CSV table of C-alpha atoms in Angstrom, one decimal:
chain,number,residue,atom,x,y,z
A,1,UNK,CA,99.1,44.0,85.4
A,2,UNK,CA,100.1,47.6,85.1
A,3,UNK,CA,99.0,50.1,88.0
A,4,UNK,CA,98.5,52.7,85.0
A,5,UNK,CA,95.3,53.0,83.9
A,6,UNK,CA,95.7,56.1,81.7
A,7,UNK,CA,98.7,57.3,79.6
A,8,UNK,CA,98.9,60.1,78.0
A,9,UNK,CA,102.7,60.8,75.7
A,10,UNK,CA,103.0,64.2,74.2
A,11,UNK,CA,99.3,65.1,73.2
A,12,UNK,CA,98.8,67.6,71.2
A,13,UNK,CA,95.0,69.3,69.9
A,14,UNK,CA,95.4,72.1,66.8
A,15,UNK,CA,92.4,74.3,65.6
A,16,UNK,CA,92.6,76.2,62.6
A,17,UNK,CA,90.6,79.9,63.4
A,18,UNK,CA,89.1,81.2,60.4
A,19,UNK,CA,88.7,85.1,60.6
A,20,UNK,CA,86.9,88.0,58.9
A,21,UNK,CA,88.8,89.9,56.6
A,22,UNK,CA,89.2,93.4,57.4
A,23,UNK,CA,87.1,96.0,55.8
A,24,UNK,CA,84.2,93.1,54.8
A,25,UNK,CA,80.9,93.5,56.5
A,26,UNK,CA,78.4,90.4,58.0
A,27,UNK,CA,76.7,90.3,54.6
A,28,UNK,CA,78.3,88.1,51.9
A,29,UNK,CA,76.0,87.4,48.5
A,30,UNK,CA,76.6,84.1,46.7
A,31,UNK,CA,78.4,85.5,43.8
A,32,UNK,CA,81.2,86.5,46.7
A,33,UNK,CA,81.3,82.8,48.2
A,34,UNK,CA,81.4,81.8,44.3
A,35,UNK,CA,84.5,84.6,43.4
A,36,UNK,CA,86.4,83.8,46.8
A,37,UNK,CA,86.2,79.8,46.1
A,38,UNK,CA,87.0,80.1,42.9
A,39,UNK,CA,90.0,82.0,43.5
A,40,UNK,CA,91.2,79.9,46.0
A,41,UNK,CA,91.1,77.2,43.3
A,42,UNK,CA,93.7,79.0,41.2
A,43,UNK,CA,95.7,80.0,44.1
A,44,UNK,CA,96.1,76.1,44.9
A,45,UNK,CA,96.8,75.2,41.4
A,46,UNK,CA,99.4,77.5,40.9
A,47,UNK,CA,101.1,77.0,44.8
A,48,UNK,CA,99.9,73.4,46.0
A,49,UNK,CA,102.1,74.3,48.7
A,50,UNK,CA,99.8,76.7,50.0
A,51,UNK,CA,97.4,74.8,51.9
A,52,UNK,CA,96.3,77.7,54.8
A,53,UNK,CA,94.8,80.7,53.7
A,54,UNK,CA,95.5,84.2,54.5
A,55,UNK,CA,93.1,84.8,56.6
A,56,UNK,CA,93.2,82.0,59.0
A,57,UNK,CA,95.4,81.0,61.8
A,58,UNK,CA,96.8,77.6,63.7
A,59,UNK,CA,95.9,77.3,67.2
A,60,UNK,CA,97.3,75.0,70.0
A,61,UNK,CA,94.6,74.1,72.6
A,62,UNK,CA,96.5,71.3,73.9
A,63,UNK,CA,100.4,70.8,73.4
A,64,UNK,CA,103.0,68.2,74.0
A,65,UNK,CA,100.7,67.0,77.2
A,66,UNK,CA,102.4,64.3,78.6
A,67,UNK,CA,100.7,62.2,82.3
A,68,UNK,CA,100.1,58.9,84.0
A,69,UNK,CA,96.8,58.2,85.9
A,70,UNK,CA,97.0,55.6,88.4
A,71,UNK,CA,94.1,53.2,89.2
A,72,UNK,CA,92.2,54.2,91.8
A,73,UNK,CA,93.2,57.8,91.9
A,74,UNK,CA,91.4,60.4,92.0
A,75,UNK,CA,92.8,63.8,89.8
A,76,UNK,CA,92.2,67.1,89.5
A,77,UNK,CA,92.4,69.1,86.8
A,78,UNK,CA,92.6,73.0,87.2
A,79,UNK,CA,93.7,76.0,85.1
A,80,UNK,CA,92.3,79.6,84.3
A,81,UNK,CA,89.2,79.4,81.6
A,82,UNK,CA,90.5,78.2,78.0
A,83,UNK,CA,93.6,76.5,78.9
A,84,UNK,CA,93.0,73.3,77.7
A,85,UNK,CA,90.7,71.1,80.5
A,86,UNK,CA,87.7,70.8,77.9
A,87,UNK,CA,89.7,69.9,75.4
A,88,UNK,CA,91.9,67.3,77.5
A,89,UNK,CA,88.7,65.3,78.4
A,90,UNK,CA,87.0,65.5,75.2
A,91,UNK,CA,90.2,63.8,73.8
A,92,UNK,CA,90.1,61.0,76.9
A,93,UNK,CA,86.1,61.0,76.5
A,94,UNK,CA,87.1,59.3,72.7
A,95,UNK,CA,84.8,62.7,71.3
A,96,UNK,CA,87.6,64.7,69.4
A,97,UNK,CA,90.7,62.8,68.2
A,98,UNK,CA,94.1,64.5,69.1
A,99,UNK,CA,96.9,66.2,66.1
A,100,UNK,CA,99.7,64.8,67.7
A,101,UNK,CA,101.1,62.3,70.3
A,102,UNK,CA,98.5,59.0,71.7
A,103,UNK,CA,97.0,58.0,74.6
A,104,UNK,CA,96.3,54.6,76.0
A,105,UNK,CA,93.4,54.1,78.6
A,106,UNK,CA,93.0,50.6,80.1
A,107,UNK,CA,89.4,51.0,80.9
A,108,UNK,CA,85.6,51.7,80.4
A,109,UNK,CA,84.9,55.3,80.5
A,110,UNK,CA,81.8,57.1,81.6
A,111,UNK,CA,81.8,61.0,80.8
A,112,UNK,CA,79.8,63.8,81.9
A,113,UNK,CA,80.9,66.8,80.3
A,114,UNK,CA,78.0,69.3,79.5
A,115,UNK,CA,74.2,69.0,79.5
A,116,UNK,CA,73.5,66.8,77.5
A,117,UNK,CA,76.1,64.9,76.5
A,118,UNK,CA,75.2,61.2,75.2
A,119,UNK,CA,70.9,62.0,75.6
A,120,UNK,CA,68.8,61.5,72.8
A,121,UNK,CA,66.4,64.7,73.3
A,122,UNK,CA,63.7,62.9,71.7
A,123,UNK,CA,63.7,59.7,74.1
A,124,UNK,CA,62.6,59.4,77.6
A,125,UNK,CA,64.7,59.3,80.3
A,126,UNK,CA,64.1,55.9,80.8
A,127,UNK,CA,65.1,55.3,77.0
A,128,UNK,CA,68.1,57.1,77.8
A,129,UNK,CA,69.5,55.1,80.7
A,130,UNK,CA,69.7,52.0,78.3
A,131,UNK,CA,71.0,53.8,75.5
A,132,UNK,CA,74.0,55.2,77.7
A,133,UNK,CA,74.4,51.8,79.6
A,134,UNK,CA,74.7,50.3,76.1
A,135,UNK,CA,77.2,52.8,75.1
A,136,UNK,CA,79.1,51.9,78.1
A,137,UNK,CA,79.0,48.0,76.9
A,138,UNK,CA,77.1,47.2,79.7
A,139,UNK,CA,74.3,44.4,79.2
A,140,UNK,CA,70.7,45.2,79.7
A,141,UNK,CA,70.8,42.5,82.6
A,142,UNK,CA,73.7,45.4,84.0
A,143,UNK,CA,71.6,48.1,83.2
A,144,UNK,CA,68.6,46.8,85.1
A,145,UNK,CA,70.2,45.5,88.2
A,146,UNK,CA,71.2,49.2,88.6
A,147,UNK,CA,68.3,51.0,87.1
A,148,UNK,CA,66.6,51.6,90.7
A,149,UNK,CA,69.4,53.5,92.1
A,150,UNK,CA,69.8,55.5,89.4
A,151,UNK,CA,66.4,56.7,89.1
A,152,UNK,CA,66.6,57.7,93.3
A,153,UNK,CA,69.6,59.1,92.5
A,154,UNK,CA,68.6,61.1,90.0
A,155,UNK,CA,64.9,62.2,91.9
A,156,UNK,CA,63.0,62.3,88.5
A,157,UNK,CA,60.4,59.0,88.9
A,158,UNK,CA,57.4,61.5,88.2
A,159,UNK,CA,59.3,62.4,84.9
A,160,UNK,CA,60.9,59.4,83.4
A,161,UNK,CA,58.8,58.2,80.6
A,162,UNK,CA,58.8,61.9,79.6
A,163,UNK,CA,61.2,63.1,76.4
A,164,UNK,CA,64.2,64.6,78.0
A,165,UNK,CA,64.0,67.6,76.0
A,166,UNK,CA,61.5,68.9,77.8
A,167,UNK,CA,63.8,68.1,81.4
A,168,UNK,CA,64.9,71.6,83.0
A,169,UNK,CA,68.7,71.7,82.7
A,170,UNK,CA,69.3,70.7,86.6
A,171,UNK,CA,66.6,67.5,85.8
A,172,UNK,CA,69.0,66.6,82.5
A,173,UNK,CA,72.4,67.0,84.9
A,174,UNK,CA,70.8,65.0,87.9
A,175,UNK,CA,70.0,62.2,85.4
A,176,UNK,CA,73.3,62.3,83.2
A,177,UNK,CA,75.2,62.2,86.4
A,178,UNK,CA,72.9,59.4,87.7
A,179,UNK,CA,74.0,57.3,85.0
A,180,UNK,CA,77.5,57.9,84.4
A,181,UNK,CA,78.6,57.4,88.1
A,182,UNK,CA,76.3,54.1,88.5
A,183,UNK,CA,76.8,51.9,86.0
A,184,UNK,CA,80.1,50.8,86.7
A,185,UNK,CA,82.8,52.8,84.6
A,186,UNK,CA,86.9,52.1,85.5
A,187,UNK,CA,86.9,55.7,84.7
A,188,UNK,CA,85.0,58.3,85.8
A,189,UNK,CA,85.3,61.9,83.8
A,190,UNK,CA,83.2,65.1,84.9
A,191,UNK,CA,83.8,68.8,83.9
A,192,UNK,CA,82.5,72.0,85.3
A,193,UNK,CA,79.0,70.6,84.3
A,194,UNK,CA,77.9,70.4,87.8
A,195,UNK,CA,77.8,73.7,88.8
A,196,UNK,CA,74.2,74.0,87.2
A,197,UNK,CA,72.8,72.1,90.3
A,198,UNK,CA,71.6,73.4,93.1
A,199,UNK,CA,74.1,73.3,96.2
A,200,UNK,CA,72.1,70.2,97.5
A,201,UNK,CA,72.9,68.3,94.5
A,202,UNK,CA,76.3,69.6,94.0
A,203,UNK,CA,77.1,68.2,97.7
A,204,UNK,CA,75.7,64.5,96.8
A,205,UNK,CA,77.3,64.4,93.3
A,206,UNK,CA,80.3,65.2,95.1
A,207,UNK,CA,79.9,62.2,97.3
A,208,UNK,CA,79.1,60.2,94.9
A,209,UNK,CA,82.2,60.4,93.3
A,210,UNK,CA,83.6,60.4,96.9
A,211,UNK,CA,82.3,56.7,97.0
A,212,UNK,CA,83.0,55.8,93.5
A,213,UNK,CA,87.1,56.6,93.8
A,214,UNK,CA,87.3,55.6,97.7
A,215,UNK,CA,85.0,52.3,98.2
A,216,UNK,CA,85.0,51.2,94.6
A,217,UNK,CA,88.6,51.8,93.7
A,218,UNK,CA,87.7,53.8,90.5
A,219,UNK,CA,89.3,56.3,88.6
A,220,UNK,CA,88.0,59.6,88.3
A,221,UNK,CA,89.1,62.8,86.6
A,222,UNK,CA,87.4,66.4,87.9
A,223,UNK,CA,87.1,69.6,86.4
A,224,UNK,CA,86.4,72.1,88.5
A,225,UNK,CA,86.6,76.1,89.5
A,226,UNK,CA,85.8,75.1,93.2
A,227,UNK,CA,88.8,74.7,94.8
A,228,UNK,CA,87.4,73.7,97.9
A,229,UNK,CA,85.6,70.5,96.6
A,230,UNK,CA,89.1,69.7,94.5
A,231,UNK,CA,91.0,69.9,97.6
A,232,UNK,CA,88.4,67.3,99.6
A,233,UNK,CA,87.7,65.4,96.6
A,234,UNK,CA,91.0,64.7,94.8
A,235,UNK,CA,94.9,63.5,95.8
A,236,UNK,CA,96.6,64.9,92.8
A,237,UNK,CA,96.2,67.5,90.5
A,238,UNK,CA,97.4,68.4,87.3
A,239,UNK,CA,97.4,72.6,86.5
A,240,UNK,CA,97.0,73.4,82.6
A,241,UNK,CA,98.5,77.0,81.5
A,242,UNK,CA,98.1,77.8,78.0
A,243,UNK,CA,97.2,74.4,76.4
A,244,UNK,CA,100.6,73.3,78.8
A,245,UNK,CA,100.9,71.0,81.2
A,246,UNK,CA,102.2,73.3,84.2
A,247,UNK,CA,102.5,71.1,86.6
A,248,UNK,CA,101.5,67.4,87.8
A,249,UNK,CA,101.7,66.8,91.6
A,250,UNK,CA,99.5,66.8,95.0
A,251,UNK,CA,96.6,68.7,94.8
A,252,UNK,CA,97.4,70.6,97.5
A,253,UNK,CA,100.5,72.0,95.6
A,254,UNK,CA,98.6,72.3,92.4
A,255,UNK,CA,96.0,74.0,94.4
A,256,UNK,CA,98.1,76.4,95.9
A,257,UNK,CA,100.2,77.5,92.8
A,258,UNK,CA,96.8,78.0,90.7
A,259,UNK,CA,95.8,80.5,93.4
A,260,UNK,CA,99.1,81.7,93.9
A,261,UNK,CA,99.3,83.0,90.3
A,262,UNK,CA,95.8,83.3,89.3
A,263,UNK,CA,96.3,87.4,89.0
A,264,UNK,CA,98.6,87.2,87.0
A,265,UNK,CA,98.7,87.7,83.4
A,266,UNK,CA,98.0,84.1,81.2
A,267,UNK,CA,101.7,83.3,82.1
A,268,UNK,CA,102.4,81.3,85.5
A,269,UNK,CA,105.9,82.0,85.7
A,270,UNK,CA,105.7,85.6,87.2
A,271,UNK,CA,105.1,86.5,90.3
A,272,UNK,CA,101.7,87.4,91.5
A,273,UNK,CA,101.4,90.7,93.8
A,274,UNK,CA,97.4,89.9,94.6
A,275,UNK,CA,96.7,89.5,98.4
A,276,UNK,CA,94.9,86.5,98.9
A,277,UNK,CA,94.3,83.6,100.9
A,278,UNK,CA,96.8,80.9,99.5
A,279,UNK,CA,94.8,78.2,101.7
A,280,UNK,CA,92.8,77.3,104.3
A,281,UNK,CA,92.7,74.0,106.4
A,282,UNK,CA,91.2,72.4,109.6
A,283,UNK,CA,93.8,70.4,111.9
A,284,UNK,CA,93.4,69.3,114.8
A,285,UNK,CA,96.6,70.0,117.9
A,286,UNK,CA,98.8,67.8,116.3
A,287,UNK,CA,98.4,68.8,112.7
A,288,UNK,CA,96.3,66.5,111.0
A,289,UNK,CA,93.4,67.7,108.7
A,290,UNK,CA,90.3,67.3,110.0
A,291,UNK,CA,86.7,67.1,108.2
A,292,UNK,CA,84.7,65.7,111.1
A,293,UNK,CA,84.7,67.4,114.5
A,294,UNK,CA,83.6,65.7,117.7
A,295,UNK,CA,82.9,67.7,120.7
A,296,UNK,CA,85.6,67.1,123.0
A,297,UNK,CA,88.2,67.2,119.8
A,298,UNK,CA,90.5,70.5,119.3
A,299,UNK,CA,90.1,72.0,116.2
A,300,UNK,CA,92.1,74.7,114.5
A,301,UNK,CA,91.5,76.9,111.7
A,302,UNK,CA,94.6,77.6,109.3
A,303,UNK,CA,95.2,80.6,107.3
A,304,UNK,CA,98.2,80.6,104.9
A,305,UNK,CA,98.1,84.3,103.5
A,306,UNK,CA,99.5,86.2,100.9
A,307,UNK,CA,100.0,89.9,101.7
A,308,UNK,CA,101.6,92.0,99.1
A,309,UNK,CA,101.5,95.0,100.9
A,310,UNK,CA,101.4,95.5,104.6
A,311,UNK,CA,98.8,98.2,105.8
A,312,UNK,CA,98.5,99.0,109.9
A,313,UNK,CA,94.5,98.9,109.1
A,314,UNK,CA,94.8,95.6,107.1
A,315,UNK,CA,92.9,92.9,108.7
A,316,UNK,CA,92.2,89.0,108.2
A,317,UNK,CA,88.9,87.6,109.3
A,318,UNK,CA,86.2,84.9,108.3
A,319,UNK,CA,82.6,84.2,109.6
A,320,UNK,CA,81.4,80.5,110.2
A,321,UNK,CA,78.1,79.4,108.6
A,322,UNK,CA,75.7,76.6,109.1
A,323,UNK,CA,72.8,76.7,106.8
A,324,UNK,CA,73.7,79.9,105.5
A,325,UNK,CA,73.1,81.6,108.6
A,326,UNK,CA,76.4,83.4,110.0
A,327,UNK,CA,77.0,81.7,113.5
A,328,UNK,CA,80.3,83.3,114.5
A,329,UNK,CA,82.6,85.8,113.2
A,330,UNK,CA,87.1,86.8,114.1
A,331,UNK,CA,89.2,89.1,113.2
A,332,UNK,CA,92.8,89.1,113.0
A,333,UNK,CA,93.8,92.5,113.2
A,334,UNK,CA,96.0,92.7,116.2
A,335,UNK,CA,97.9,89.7,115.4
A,336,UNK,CA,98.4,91.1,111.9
A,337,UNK,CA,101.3,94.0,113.5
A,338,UNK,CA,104.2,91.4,113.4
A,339,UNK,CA,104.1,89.1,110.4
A,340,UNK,CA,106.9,87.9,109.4
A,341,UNK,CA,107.2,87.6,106.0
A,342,UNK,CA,104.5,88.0,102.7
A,343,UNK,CA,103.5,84.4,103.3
A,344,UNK,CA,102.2,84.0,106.2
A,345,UNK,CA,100.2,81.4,108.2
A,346,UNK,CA,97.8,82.4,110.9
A,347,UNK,CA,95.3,80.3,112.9
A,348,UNK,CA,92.7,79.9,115.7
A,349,UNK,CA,90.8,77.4,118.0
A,350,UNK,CA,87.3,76.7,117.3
A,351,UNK,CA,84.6,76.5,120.1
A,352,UNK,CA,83.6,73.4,119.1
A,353,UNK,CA,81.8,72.6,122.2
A,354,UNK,CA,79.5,75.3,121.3
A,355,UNK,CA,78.5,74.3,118.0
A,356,UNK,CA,75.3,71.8,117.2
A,357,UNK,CA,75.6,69.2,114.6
A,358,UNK,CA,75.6,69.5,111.2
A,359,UNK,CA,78.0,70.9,108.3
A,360,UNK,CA,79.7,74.3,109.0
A,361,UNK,CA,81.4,76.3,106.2
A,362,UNK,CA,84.3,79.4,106.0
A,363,UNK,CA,83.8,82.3,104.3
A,364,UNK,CA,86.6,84.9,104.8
A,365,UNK,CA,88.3,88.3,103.9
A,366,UNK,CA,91.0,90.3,103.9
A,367,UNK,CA,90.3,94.1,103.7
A,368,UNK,CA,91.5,97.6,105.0
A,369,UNK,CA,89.6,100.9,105.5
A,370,UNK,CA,89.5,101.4,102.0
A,371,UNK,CA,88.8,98.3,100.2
A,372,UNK,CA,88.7,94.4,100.4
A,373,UNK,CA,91.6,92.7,98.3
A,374,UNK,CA,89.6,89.2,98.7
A,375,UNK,CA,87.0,87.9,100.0
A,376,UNK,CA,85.5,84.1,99.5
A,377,UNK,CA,82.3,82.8,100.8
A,378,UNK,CA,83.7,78.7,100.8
A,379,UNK,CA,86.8,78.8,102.1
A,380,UNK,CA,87.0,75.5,103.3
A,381,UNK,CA,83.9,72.8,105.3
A,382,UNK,CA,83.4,70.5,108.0
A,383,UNK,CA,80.8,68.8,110.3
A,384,UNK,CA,80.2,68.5,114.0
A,385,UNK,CA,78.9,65.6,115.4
A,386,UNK,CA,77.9,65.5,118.7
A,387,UNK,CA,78.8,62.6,120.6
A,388,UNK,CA,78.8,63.4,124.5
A,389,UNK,CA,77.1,62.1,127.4
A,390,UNK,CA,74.2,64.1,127.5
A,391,UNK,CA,73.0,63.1,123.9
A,392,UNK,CA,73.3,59.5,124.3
A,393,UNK,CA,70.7,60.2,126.6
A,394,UNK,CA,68.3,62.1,124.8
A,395,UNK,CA,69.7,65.6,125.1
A,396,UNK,CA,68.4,67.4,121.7
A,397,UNK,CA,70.8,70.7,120.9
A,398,UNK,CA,69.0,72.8,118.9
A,399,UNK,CA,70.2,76.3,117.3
A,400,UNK,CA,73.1,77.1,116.4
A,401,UNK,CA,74.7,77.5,120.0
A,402,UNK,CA,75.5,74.6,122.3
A,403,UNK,CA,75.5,76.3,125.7
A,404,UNK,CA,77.1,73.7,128.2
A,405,UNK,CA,77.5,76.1,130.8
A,406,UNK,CA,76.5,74.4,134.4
A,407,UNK,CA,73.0,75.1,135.5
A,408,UNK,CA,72.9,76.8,138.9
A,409,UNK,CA,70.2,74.8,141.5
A,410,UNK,CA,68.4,76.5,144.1
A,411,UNK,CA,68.8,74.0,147.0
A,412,UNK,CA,65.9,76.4,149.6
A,413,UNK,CA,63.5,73.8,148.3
A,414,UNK,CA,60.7,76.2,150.9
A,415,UNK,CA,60.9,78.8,148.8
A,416,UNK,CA,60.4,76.9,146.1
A,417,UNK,CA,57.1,75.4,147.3
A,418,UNK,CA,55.8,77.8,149.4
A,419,UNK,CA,55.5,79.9,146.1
């Protein structure tokens, strides 16, 4: 049996953009529809030929697309706003069919691209959960052995016998989501839809799909503008440019040549002049990534930067946050006198040992006297767990500051007592 599970040969998706002609107002009577049909009428009898009219125009969202998606990986799909990502999973998603070239997928697909997508409004939520597992081909056996989970997943008991049209938009997602990722797809397809959740729900959907690609072995294609959860989520990426595929490699080179042209024109073949951070990573002393620290681990943090021009005030720093509340902050301005070249990589130790469990994230900046060139609150995340001696026996850090400094004891036990 083939590895492939999706194939994709020279896909191509063409729209035909009717516009307004100029001079005409928003107001058209009947007897100007009539007129302008009629003479369209005569203009194809007399040229059959002419099968566009004047004032409309062909437009490529997708073009010659070509990929292969292996099973069990996980891809990312990445590109500016309107080239092509929608489009590319409506076409997989079996919604739109595509111009030119085919695909061939060798498995049940669950989709999730906007709010919405495959709900009834007018049927319960409940109601809705069968209809999409029957869509799916699953059996209503199927659909009830998982039908539990998806509720609890979804956190909308109190609400499911109620018409989803009257869900909030986050209630609709949390369901849709729910059901897509639970009843058993080979192929797993989300878009940009999850960004109406909150940050809580964003963080479980995430993984979800996490557990869906690594312990179940299924395929799963993400659309996302949040680089940081691509990078953690996903092993390759494919970049889209103009209805184009740009390029079809590791995500973390995909990742890097999105940002690295981003400022850029709609072309990605020039090169960008925006300082920016290019990427940011946790390794630990011997260079492998890290996403969960322990307390006697190292940790470092890695800046690769992109300065496009060199200011003696320019400076590189980030602050470190756990629950939204900055913990610590560094700055890089000394060690900014010498670099080497544009691209440059810069990093630091962490104090683990002072930080308390739970999950950290990076924001960071790079800024002069004058202005700031970029600045991102989630550069990268992690967690600290805590796993020394003194918690195994009931030590309790709380805070956000471990302090493991020793505790001086005051051996004159008399004055002690005698007070």
């Amino acid at each position: 049996m083939s590895d492939t599970i999706i194939k994709v040969e020279n896909l191509g998706k063409k729209y035909i953009l009717g516009h307004q002609k100029e001079g005409s107002s928003n107001y058209v009577a009947l007897r100007d529809v009539i007129a302008e049909g009629t003479k369209s009428l005569i203009e194809s009898f007399y040229n059959p030929k002419s099968k566009v009219q004047k004032n409309t125009e062909e437009f490529w969202a997708l073009q010659d697309v070509s990929f292969e998606v292996k099973r069990g990986e996980v891809i990312g799909i990445i590109g500016r706003n309107g080239a092509g990502k929608s489009t590319l999973l409506k076409i997989l998603s079996r919604i739109t069919e595509p111009t030119t070239g085919k695909i061939e997928i060798g498995g049940r697909i669950a989709s999730l691209l906007e709010v919405g997508t495959g709900f009834h409004p007018e049927l319960t939520g409940r109601e809705n959960i069968y209809l999409n597992g029957a869509i799916l081909g699953m059996s209503r056996e199927e659909i009830k052995r998982k039908f539990d989970e998806i509720v609890a997943f979804a956190e909308v008991e109190k609400f499911l016998d109620t018409p989803v049209k009257r869900y909030s938009s986050g209630m609709y997602v949390r369901l849709a989501f729910a059901v897509a990722a639970h009843l058993e797809p080979e192929i797993l397809i989300v878009d940009e839809v999850l960004a109406v959740g909150d940050a809580a729900f964003q963080k479980k959907c995430l993984g979800k799909m996490g557990d869906v690609a690594k312990k179940e072995g299924r395929t799963v294609l993400f659309v996302s503008h949040n680089l940081a959860a691509v990078r953690n989520l996903c092993s390759v990426g494919i970049l889209l440019s103009s209805g184009k595929l740009f390029l079809h490699s590791d995500i973390n080179s995909v990742a890097d040549k999105y940002l690295l042209d981003m400022f850029e024109g709609t072309s990605f073949s020039r090169k960008n002049s925006g300082t920016r951070f290019m990427r940011v990573s946790l390794k630990d002393e011997h260079n492998k990534d890290l996403k969960i620290l322990g307390i006697e681990q190292k940790a470092y943090l890695n800046f690769k930067v992109f300065i496009a021009n060199y200011k003696e005030d320019l400076n590189v720093g980030f602050t470190l946050y756990k629950n939204d509340i900055p913990v610590l902050s560094a700055s890089a301005l000394d060690s900014l006198q010498k670099l080497p070249k544009e691209s440059s990589e810069l990093k630091i130790q962490l104090p683990v040992h002072l930080l308390t469990t739970g999950d950290y994230r990076v924001e960071g900046a790079i800024w002069d006297q004058n202005q700031i060139y970029h600045q991102d609150d989630y550069l990268t995340s992690f967690r600290v767990e805590r796993n020394s001696f003194l918690e195994t026996r009931g030590a309790n850090y709380r805070g956000i500051i471990a302090l493991t400094a020793d505790w001086i004891v005051d051996s004159d036990k008399k004055n002690v007592i005698n007070q």
